[in-house]
Amino acid sequence: MQLYQTNPIKIYNSLTGQKEVFKPINEGHVGMYVCGPTVYSNVHLGNVRTFMSFDMVFRYLKHLGYKVRYVRNITDAGHLENDEDAGEDKVAKKARLEQIEPMEVVQRYTVDFHNILNTLNFLPPSIEPTATGHIIEQIELISKIMDNGFAYEVNGSVYFDVHKFNESNEYGKLSKRKLEDLIHNTRALDGQSDKKNPQDFALWKKAEPQHIMRWPSPWSDGFPGWHLECTAMSTKYLGEQFDIHGGGMDLKFPHHECEIAQNEAAKGVSPVNYWMHANMLEMNGQRMSKSTGNIINPNELLSGNNDKMSKAYAPSVIRFFMAQSSYRSVLDLTDDGLLASEKGFYRLMDGMELLNKIQSSDSSTINVTSWKQKCYDAMNDDFNSPILIAHLFEAVKYINQIKEGAASISSEDLEVLKTTMYAFVYDVLGLESTAKASSGSDRLAGAVDVLIKLRQEARANKDFALSDKIRDELAEVGIVLKDGKDGTTFSVN
């Protein structure tokens, strides 16, 4: 018997606004799609929070014994600057500004995305399709929507007819918006005059002569709409209807709303049974924004090379920090919060190390069975990782009591305790042991501190040649020393 058969999960479904018992379309199998990054820049830490939430969902479903097909796409074309139907393609714009090929931009930032997620111990998805690799499927999908009367072509561009769709369907049911209440965009946008109505959105855009990324289609040389890509890729690999669709709260409207409309217009069915949305990540109580400077990227957080935090933080500390908040809650990233999480993480790791050393007795004075079920109950309640963590610390208290002789545990219960702790700490939460958790930045800082001390000794001995050599050779590998009144610090360029 698989664990999922005795552990029914309740998922908060954004479509209905309530928790529902999860019943997969095919017993024992789960199809899950999560909107991936648009690879025109380094991955945003807020996006990392979203992907980490669904990494934990993926891990727990696998732990319960489900066979999970997890699809997370790469958007490498068609995502315009203002997330609508105007402006320049984000990838193409970056390529123009840096005077490189668009696929060089895609490659650079896809590699960065994978490096960050690998560092933070994410499991790779089952399939990671790209928008440019599925142009044919998108053209076929547009043709179906047009054949069904829900799209029209104007001057080589194709638009989804929202008002026509809304006559027999409900546009806005995910975001709880009524079509008549939507505010019309009155700005003079590129292609706006081609639309029948401002709410209509592009399925295919005719490329202007200067547009680099273009493909042939029955309507024009052009490129697909951003919303269309996810509909084409999710249904190709998961079917016309699948179990879970995840993403950030900011994608609910219009992106996910448009996905529903496209699938219903093309295939006559609503594509997803359970819509899940991760909430936003703030920093110091404010929204992260490049314009205000209230922003930090994952590499800066991991390396400590920033002016927002007091130190570098290990990957597992960052994972632990994010897991201490429900995925549906706004999470405020602060130095104090990270420092507290760091202490909590190492306290948990100390407990895990001690767990391997405690001895069993003839009987137990703690109820391991009840505690184990509470761990499952927490995750079964919409993946409530904060409550799970509270129960894990309850186990750490038991472990310390056993060590001190204030409690006892039988060999059978000890095995259950070990198995459960290992499963939830390492497999579900994705944390790594203390030895692995020490980030490369921590080890780097220790090594550089040794060299700084050697340089200080050289200067005290008036061996300025050695002092300069240490400084210059560190600079050659991107480590810059800064001498100040409070001593020498370093930064990584």
Coordinates of C-alpha atoms in Angstrom, one line a residue:
M1 CA 0.0 0.0 0.0
Q2 CA 1.3 3.4 -1.0
L3 CA 1.3 6.3 1.6
Y4 CA -1.1 8.4 -0.5
Q5 CA -3.8 5.8 0.1
T6 CA -3.8 6.6 3.8
N7 CA -2.9 10.3 3.5
P8 CA -5.5 12.3 1.6
I9 CA -4.3 15.8 0.8
K10 CA -6.3 19.0 0.9
I11 CA -5.2 21.6 -1.6
Y12 CA -6.4 25.2 -1.6
N13 CA -7.8 25.6 -5.0
S14 CA -7.6 29.2 -6.3
L15 CA -10.4 28.4 -8.8
T16 CA -13.0 27.7 -6.0
G17 CA -11.4 29.7 -3.2
Q18 CA -11.4 26.8 -0.8
K19 CA -9.5 23.7 0.3
E20 CA -10.5 20.5 -1.5
V21 CA -9.6 16.9 -1.1
F22 CA -7.1 16.1 -3.9
K23 CA -8.3 13.4 -6.2
P24 CA -6.0 12.9 -9.2
I25 CA -7.5 12.2 -12.6
N26 CA -5.6 8.9 -12.8
E27 CA -5.2 7.1 -9.5
G28 CA -1.6 7.0 -8.3
H29 CA -0.4 9.5 -11.0
V30 CA -0.2 13.3 -10.8
G31 CA 0.3 15.7 -13.6
M32 CA 1.6 19.1 -12.5
Y33 CA 2.6 22.1 -14.6
V34 CA 4.4 25.2 -13.2
C35 CA 5.1 28.4 -15.2
G36 CA 8.8 28.7 -15.5
P37 CA 11.1 31.7 -16.0
T38 CA 11.4 34.1 -18.9
V39 CA 15.2 33.8 -19.5
Y40 CA 16.2 37.3 -20.3
S41 CA 17.9 38.1 -16.9
N42 CA 19.1 36.5 -13.7
V43 CA 16.3 34.7 -11.9
H44 CA 14.5 36.9 -9.4
L45 CA 14.5 35.8 -5.8
G46 CA 10.7 36.1 -5.7
N47 CA 10.5 33.5 -8.6
V48 CA 12.9 31.3 -6.6
R49 CA 10.4 31.3 -3.7
T50 CA 7.6 30.2 -6.1
F51 CA 9.7 27.4 -7.6
M52 CA 10.8 26.3 -4.1
S53 CA 7.2 26.0 -3.0
F54 CA 6.4 23.7 -5.9
D55 CA 9.7 21.8 -5.4
M56 CA 8.4 21.0 -1.9
V57 CA 5.0 20.0 -3.4
F58 CA 6.7 17.8 -5.9
R59 CA 8.9 16.2 -3.2
Y60 CA 5.9 15.4 -0.9
L61 CA 3.8 13.9 -3.7
K62 CA 6.7 11.7 -4.6
H63 CA 7.2 10.8 -1.0
L64 CA 3.6 9.6 -0.7
G65 CA 4.2 7.3 -3.6
Y66 CA 2.6 9.2 -6.5
K67 CA 4.2 8.9 -9.9
V68 CA 4.5 12.6 -10.7
R69 CA 5.1 14.1 -14.1
Y70 CA 6.2 17.6 -13.3
V71 CA 6.5 20.0 -16.2
R72 CA 8.1 23.4 -15.8
N73 CA 8.7 25.4 -19.0
I74 CA 11.3 27.9 -20.2
T75 CA 9.9 31.0 -21.8
D76 CA 12.5 31.9 -24.4
A77 CA 10.3 33.9 -26.8
G78 CA 7.0 35.8 -27.0
H79 CA 7.0 37.5 -23.6
L80 CA 6.7 41.2 -24.3
E81 CA 7.9 44.0 -22.1
N82 CA 4.7 44.9 -20.4
D83 CA 3.3 41.4 -20.1
E84 CA 0.5 42.3 -22.7
D85 CA 0.6 42.8 -26.4
A86 CA 2.9 45.7 -26.8
G87 CA 6.5 46.6 -26.6
E88 CA 9.5 44.4 -27.4
D89 CA 10.1 40.8 -26.8
K90 CA 12.1 40.6 -23.5
V91 CA 14.7 38.2 -24.9
A92 CA 15.1 40.1 -28.2
K93 CA 15.5 43.4 -26.3
K94 CA 18.2 42.1 -24.1
A95 CA 20.0 40.7 -27.2
R96 CA 19.7 44.1 -29.0
L97 CA 21.1 46.0 -26.0
E98 CA 24.0 43.6 -25.5
Q99 CA 24.5 43.1 -29.3
I100 CA 24.4 39.3 -29.1
E101 CA 22.1 36.7 -30.5
P102 CA 18.8 36.1 -28.7
M103 CA 19.7 32.4 -28.1
E104 CA 22.9 33.6 -26.4
V105 CA 20.7 35.5 -24.0
V106 CA 18.5 32.4 -23.5
Q107 CA 21.5 30.1 -22.9
R108 CA 23.2 32.5 -20.4
Y109 CA 20.2 33.0 -18.2
T110 CA 18.9 29.4 -18.5
V111 CA 22.3 28.3 -17.2
D112 CA 22.1 30.8 -14.4
F113 CA 18.6 29.6 -13.5
H114 CA 19.7 26.0 -13.4
N115 CA 22.8 26.8 -11.3
I116 CA 20.8 28.7 -8.7
L117 CA 18.2 25.9 -8.4
N118 CA 20.9 23.2 -8.2
T119 CA 22.7 25.2 -5.5
L120 CA 19.4 25.4 -3.5
N121 CA 18.9 21.6 -3.9
F122 CA 15.9 21.6 -6.2
L123 CA 14.8 18.4 -7.9
P124 CA 14.8 18.8 -11.7
P125 CA 11.3 18.7 -13.3
S126 CA 10.3 15.6 -15.3
I127 CA 10.1 17.7 -18.5
E128 CA 11.4 21.2 -19.1
P129 CA 10.0 22.3 -22.5
T130 CA 10.9 25.6 -24.3
A131 CA 8.5 27.9 -26.1
T132 CA 10.7 28.0 -29.2
G133 CA 10.7 24.2 -29.3
H134 CA 6.9 24.1 -29.6
I135 CA 6.0 26.6 -32.3
I136 CA 4.2 23.9 -34.4
E137 CA 2.0 23.0 -31.4
Q138 CA 1.2 26.6 -30.8
I139 CA 0.2 27.2 -34.5
E140 CA -2.0 24.1 -34.4
L141 CA -3.7 25.4 -31.2
I142 CA -4.4 28.8 -32.8
S143 CA -5.9 27.1 -35.8
K144 CA -8.3 25.1 -33.5
I145 CA -9.3 28.3 -31.6
M146 CA -10.0 30.1 -34.9
D147 CA -12.0 27.1 -36.3
N148 CA -14.2 27.2 -33.2
G149 CA -14.9 30.9 -33.8
F150 CA -13.0 32.4 -30.8
A151 CA -10.2 34.2 -32.6
Y152 CA -9.7 36.5 -35.6
E153 CA -6.8 37.6 -37.8
V154 CA -6.0 41.2 -38.5
N155 CA -3.0 42.3 -40.6
G156 CA -1.1 39.1 -40.0
S157 CA -1.8 39.0 -36.2
V158 CA -4.3 36.7 -34.5
Y159 CA -6.3 37.8 -31.4
F160 CA -8.4 35.9 -29.0
D161 CA -12.0 37.2 -29.0
V162 CA -12.7 37.6 -25.3
H163 CA -16.2 39.0 -25.7
K164 CA -17.3 36.2 -28.1
F165 CA -15.8 33.6 -25.7
N166 CA -17.6 35.1 -22.8
E167 CA -21.0 34.7 -24.5
S168 CA -20.9 30.9 -23.8
N169 CA -18.1 30.7 -21.2
E170 CA -16.9 32.6 -18.2
Y171 CA -13.8 34.7 -18.7
G172 CA -12.4 35.8 -15.3
K173 CA -13.6 32.9 -13.2
L174 CA -10.1 32.2 -11.8
S175 CA -9.3 35.8 -10.8
K176 CA -13.0 36.5 -9.9
R177 CA -13.2 39.4 -12.4
K178 CA -16.2 40.2 -14.4
L179 CA -15.5 41.2 -18.0
E180 CA -17.7 44.3 -17.8
D181 CA -15.7 45.5 -14.8
L182 CA -12.3 45.2 -16.4
I183 CA -10.8 48.6 -16.9
H184 CA -10.0 49.3 -20.5
N185 CA -6.4 50.1 -21.3
T186 CA -6.6 53.5 -23.0
R187 CA -2.9 53.9 -23.7
A188 CA -1.9 53.9 -27.4
L189 CA -0.4 50.4 -27.5
D190 CA 1.3 48.7 -30.5
G191 CA -1.4 46.7 -32.3
Q192 CA -4.2 48.0 -30.1
S193 CA -6.1 49.4 -33.0
D194 CA -6.2 46.0 -34.6
K195 CA -8.2 44.5 -31.8
K196 CA -12.0 44.4 -31.8
N197 CA -11.9 45.1 -28.0
P198 CA -9.1 46.1 -25.6
Q199 CA -9.6 42.9 -23.6
D200 CA -8.7 40.7 -26.5
F201 CA -5.2 39.3 -26.3
A202 CA -2.6 38.1 -28.9
L203 CA -2.3 34.5 -29.9
W204 CA 0.1 35.3 -32.7
K205 CA 1.9 38.6 -33.4
K206 CA 3.1 39.6 -36.9
A207 CA 6.8 40.5 -36.6
E208 CA 7.9 44.0 -37.5
P209 CA 10.9 44.1 -39.9
Q210 CA 13.3 44.7 -37.1
H211 CA 12.0 41.9 -34.9
I212 CA 14.8 39.2 -34.7
M213 CA 12.8 36.2 -33.4
R214 CA 10.2 35.1 -36.0
W215 CA 8.7 32.0 -37.4
P216 CA 6.5 31.3 -40.4
S217 CA 2.8 30.7 -39.9
P218 CA -0.4 30.7 -42.0
W219 CA -0.9 34.3 -41.0
S220 CA 2.5 35.9 -41.1
D221 CA 6.1 35.6 -40.1
G222 CA 5.8 36.3 -36.4
F223 CA 5.9 34.9 -32.9
P224 CA 3.4 33.3 -30.5
G225 CA 1.7 35.1 -27.6
W226 CA 3.1 34.5 -24.1
H227 CA -0.2 33.0 -22.8
L228 CA -0.5 30.6 -25.6
E229 CA 2.9 28.9 -24.9
C230 CA 1.9 27.5 -21.6
T231 CA -1.4 26.1 -22.9
A232 CA 0.4 24.4 -25.7
M233 CA 3.2 22.9 -23.6
S234 CA 1.1 21.9 -20.6
T235 CA -1.5 20.0 -22.6
K236 CA 1.0 18.4 -24.9
Y237 CA 2.7 16.6 -22.0
L238 CA -0.1 16.4 -19.4
G239 CA -3.3 16.0 -21.6
E240 CA -6.3 18.3 -22.2
Q241 CA -7.1 18.1 -18.5
F242 CA -4.5 17.6 -15.8
D243 CA -4.3 17.8 -12.0
I244 CA -2.3 20.8 -10.8
H245 CA -1.2 24.0 -12.3
G246 CA 1.1 26.2 -10.2
G247 CA 2.7 29.6 -10.4
G248 CA 3.1 32.9 -8.7
M249 CA 0.1 35.0 -7.5
D250 CA 1.0 37.7 -10.0
L251 CA 0.3 35.2 -12.9
K252 CA -3.3 34.6 -11.9
F253 CA -4.5 37.5 -14.1
P254 CA -4.2 37.7 -17.0
H255 CA -1.8 34.8 -17.7
H256 CA -3.6 31.9 -16.1
E257 CA -7.0 33.4 -16.9
C258 CA -6.0 33.4 -20.6
E259 CA -4.7 29.8 -20.3
I260 CA -8.1 28.6 -19.1
A261 CA -9.9 30.5 -21.9
Q262 CA -7.6 29.2 -24.6
N263 CA -8.0 25.6 -23.6
E264 CA -11.8 25.9 -23.3
A265 CA -12.0 27.6 -26.7
A266 CA -9.8 25.0 -28.4
K267 CA -10.9 21.8 -26.7
G268 CA -14.1 22.5 -24.9
V269 CA -12.8 21.6 -21.4
S270 CA -11.3 23.5 -18.5
P271 CA -7.6 22.4 -18.4
V272 CA -6.8 22.2 -14.7
N273 CA -8.6 20.7 -11.6
Y274 CA -6.5 22.4 -8.9
W275 CA -4.9 25.8 -9.4
M276 CA -2.2 26.7 -6.8
H277 CA -0.7 30.1 -6.4
A278 CA 2.4 31.0 -4.3
N279 CA 2.3 34.4 -2.7
M280 CA 4.8 37.2 -3.0
L281 CA 8.3 37.7 -1.5
E282 CA 9.0 41.1 0.0
M283 CA 12.2 42.5 1.5
N284 CA 12.2 44.6 4.7
G285 CA 8.4 45.1 4.4
Q286 CA 8.4 46.4 0.9
R287 CA 7.9 45.0 -2.5
M288 CA 11.2 44.1 -4.3
S289 CA 11.8 46.6 -7.1
K290 CA 14.8 47.5 -9.3
S291 CA 13.5 51.1 -9.5
T292 CA 13.6 51.6 -5.7
G293 CA 16.8 49.6 -5.1
N294 CA 14.9 47.3 -2.7
I295 CA 16.2 44.1 -4.4
I296 CA 18.7 41.4 -3.9
N297 CA 19.4 38.5 -6.3
P298 CA 20.0 34.9 -5.2
N299 CA 23.7 35.0 -5.9
E300 CA 24.1 38.1 -3.7
L301 CA 22.2 36.4 -0.9
L302 CA 24.3 33.3 -1.1
S303 CA 27.7 35.1 -1.4
G304 CA 27.0 37.9 1.1
N305 CA 28.2 40.4 -1.6
N306 CA 25.4 42.9 -1.0
D307 CA 24.5 45.9 1.3
K308 CA 21.1 44.4 2.4
M309 CA 22.2 41.5 4.6
S310 CA 24.9 41.2 7.3
K311 CA 26.4 38.0 6.0
A312 CA 26.2 35.2 3.4
Y313 CA 23.6 32.5 4.0
A314 CA 23.9 28.8 3.2
P315 CA 21.5 27.3 0.6
S316 CA 19.7 25.2 3.2
V317 CA 19.3 28.1 5.5
I318 CA 17.5 29.9 2.7
R319 CA 15.3 26.9 2.0
F320 CA 14.5 26.6 5.8
F321 CA 13.6 30.3 6.0
M322 CA 11.2 30.0 3.1
A323 CA 9.7 26.7 4.4
Q324 CA 8.9 28.5 7.7
S325 CA 6.1 30.4 6.0
S326 CA 3.1 28.9 4.1
Y327 CA 3.4 29.1 0.4
R328 CA 0.2 31.1 0.3
S329 CA 1.5 33.8 2.7
V330 CA 3.4 36.9 1.8
L331 CA 7.0 36.3 3.0
D332 CA 9.2 39.2 4.2
L333 CA 12.9 38.7 3.6
T334 CA 14.9 40.4 6.4
D335 CA 18.3 39.9 7.9
D336 CA 16.9 39.3 11.3
G337 CA 14.5 36.6 9.9
L338 CA 17.4 34.9 8.1
L339 CA 19.6 35.0 11.2
A340 CA 16.8 33.4 13.3
S341 CA 16.2 30.8 10.6
E342 CA 19.9 30.0 10.6
K343 CA 19.9 29.3 14.3
G344 CA 16.8 27.2 13.9
F345 CA 18.3 25.3 11.0
Y346 CA 21.5 24.4 12.9
R347 CA 19.4 23.4 16.0
L348 CA 17.5 21.0 13.8
M349 CA 20.7 19.7 12.2
D350 CA 22.2 19.2 15.7
G351 CA 19.1 17.1 16.6
M352 CA 19.6 15.1 13.4
E353 CA 23.2 14.3 14.3
L354 CA 22.3 13.4 17.9
L355 CA 19.5 11.1 16.5
N356 CA 22.2 8.8 15.1
K357 CA 23.8 8.5 18.6
I358 CA 21.0 7.9 21.0
Q359 CA 20.4 4.4 22.3
S360 CA 17.1 2.5 22.4
S361 CA 15.5 1.0 25.6
D362 CA 13.0 -1.8 26.3
S363 CA 10.1 0.6 26.2
S364 CA 9.1 4.1 25.0
T365 CA 7.8 7.0 27.1
I366 CA 7.1 9.1 24.0
N367 CA 4.3 8.5 21.5
V368 CA 6.2 8.3 18.3
T369 CA 3.2 7.0 16.3
S370 CA 1.0 10.0 17.2
W371 CA 3.9 12.4 16.5
K372 CA 4.5 10.9 13.1
Q373 CA 0.9 11.3 12.1
K374 CA 0.9 14.9 13.1
C375 CA 3.8 15.5 10.6
Y376 CA 1.7 13.9 7.8
D377 CA -1.4 15.8 8.9
A378 CA 0.5 19.1 8.6
M379 CA 1.6 18.4 5.0
N380 CA -1.7 16.9 4.1
D381 CA -3.3 20.2 5.0
D382 CA -2.3 22.2 1.9
F383 CA 1.4 21.5 2.4
N384 CA 1.6 23.3 5.7
S385 CA 5.4 23.3 6.1
P386 CA 5.4 25.8 9.1
I387 CA 3.4 23.3 11.2
L388 CA 5.5 20.4 10.0
I389 CA 8.6 22.3 11.1
A390 CA 7.1 22.8 14.6
H391 CA 6.6 19.1 14.9
L392 CA 10.1 18.4 13.8
F393 CA 11.3 20.6 16.6
E394 CA 9.1 18.7 18.9
A395 CA 11.0 15.6 17.9
V396 CA 14.3 17.4 18.6
K397 CA 13.1 18.0 22.1
Y398 CA 12.3 14.2 22.4
I399 CA 15.8 13.4 21.1
N400 CA 17.5 15.7 23.8
Q401 CA 15.3 14.2 26.5
I402 CA 16.3 10.6 25.5
K403 CA 20.0 11.7 25.5
E404 CA 19.7 13.1 29.0
G405 CA 17.8 10.1 30.3
A406 CA 14.6 12.0 30.9
A407 CA 12.8 9.9 28.3
S408 CA 13.2 6.5 26.7
I409 CA 12.5 5.0 23.3
S410 CA 12.2 1.4 22.1
S411 CA 14.2 0.1 19.2
E412 CA 11.1 -0.1 17.0
D413 CA 10.1 3.5 17.8
L414 CA 13.6 4.7 17.3
E415 CA 13.6 3.3 13.8
V416 CA 10.2 5.0 13.1
L417 CA 11.6 8.3 14.5
K418 CA 14.7 8.1 12.4
T419 CA 12.8 7.1 9.2
T420 CA 10.3 9.9 9.6
M421 CA 12.8 12.6 10.5
Y422 CA 15.0 11.7 7.5
A423 CA 12.0 11.6 5.2
F424 CA 10.7 15.0 6.2
V425 CA 13.9 16.9 6.8
Y426 CA 15.9 15.7 3.8
D427 CA 13.4 14.3 1.2
V428 CA 10.4 16.6 1.7
L429 CA 11.9 19.9 2.9
G430 CA 15.0 19.3 0.7
L431 CA 17.4 20.4 3.5
E432 CA 21.0 19.2 3.5
S433 CA 23.0 18.0 6.4
T434 CA 25.2 20.4 8.3
A435 CA 28.3 19.3 6.5
K436 CA 26.7 20.0 3.1
A437 CA 24.9 23.1 4.3
S438 CA 28.0 25.1 4.8
S439 CA 27.9 27.1 1.7
G440 CA 30.8 27.6 -0.6
S441 CA 30.7 31.3 0.4
D442 CA 31.3 30.3 4.1
R443 CA 34.3 28.2 3.1
L444 CA 35.5 31.0 0.8
A445 CA 35.2 33.5 3.6
G446 CA 37.2 31.3 5.9
A447 CA 40.0 30.9 3.3
V448 CA 40.1 34.6 2.6
D449 CA 40.2 35.4 6.3
V450 CA 43.4 33.3 6.6
L451 CA 45.0 35.2 3.7
I452 CA 43.9 38.6 5.2
K453 CA 45.7 37.6 8.5
L454 CA 48.8 36.5 6.6
R455 CA 48.7 39.9 4.8
Q456 CA 48.3 41.8 8.1
E457 CA 51.4 39.9 9.5
A458 CA 53.4 40.7 6.3
R459 CA 52.5 44.4 6.7
A460 CA 53.4 44.4 10.4
N461 CA 56.8 42.9 9.4
K462 CA 57.1 45.5 6.7
D463 CA 57.1 42.8 4.0
F464 CA 55.1 45.0 1.6
A465 CA 56.0 42.9 -1.4
L466 CA 54.2 39.8 0.1
S467 CA 51.3 42.0 1.3
D468 CA 50.8 43.4 -2.3
K469 CA 51.2 40.0 -3.8
I470 CA 48.4 38.6 -1.7
R471 CA 46.1 41.6 -2.5
D472 CA 46.9 41.5 -6.3
E473 CA 46.6 37.7 -6.7
L474 CA 43.3 37.7 -4.9
A475 CA 42.1 40.6 -7.2
E476 CA 43.1 38.5 -10.3
V477 CA 40.5 35.9 -9.2
G478 CA 37.8 38.4 -8.5
I479 CA 38.3 38.9 -4.7
V480 CA 38.8 42.5 -3.9
L481 CA 40.3 43.5 -0.5
K482 CA 39.2 46.8 1.1
D483 CA 41.3 48.3 3.9
G484 CA 39.3 50.5 6.3
K485 CA 39.6 51.9 9.8
D486 CA 37.8 48.8 11.1
G487 CA 40.1 46.4 9.4
T488 CA 40.1 44.6 6.0
T489 CA 37.0 43.3 4.3
F490 CA 36.5 41.7 0.9
S491 CA 34.0 41.5 -1.9
V492 CA 33.6 39.1 -4.8
N493 CA 33.3 40.6 -8.2

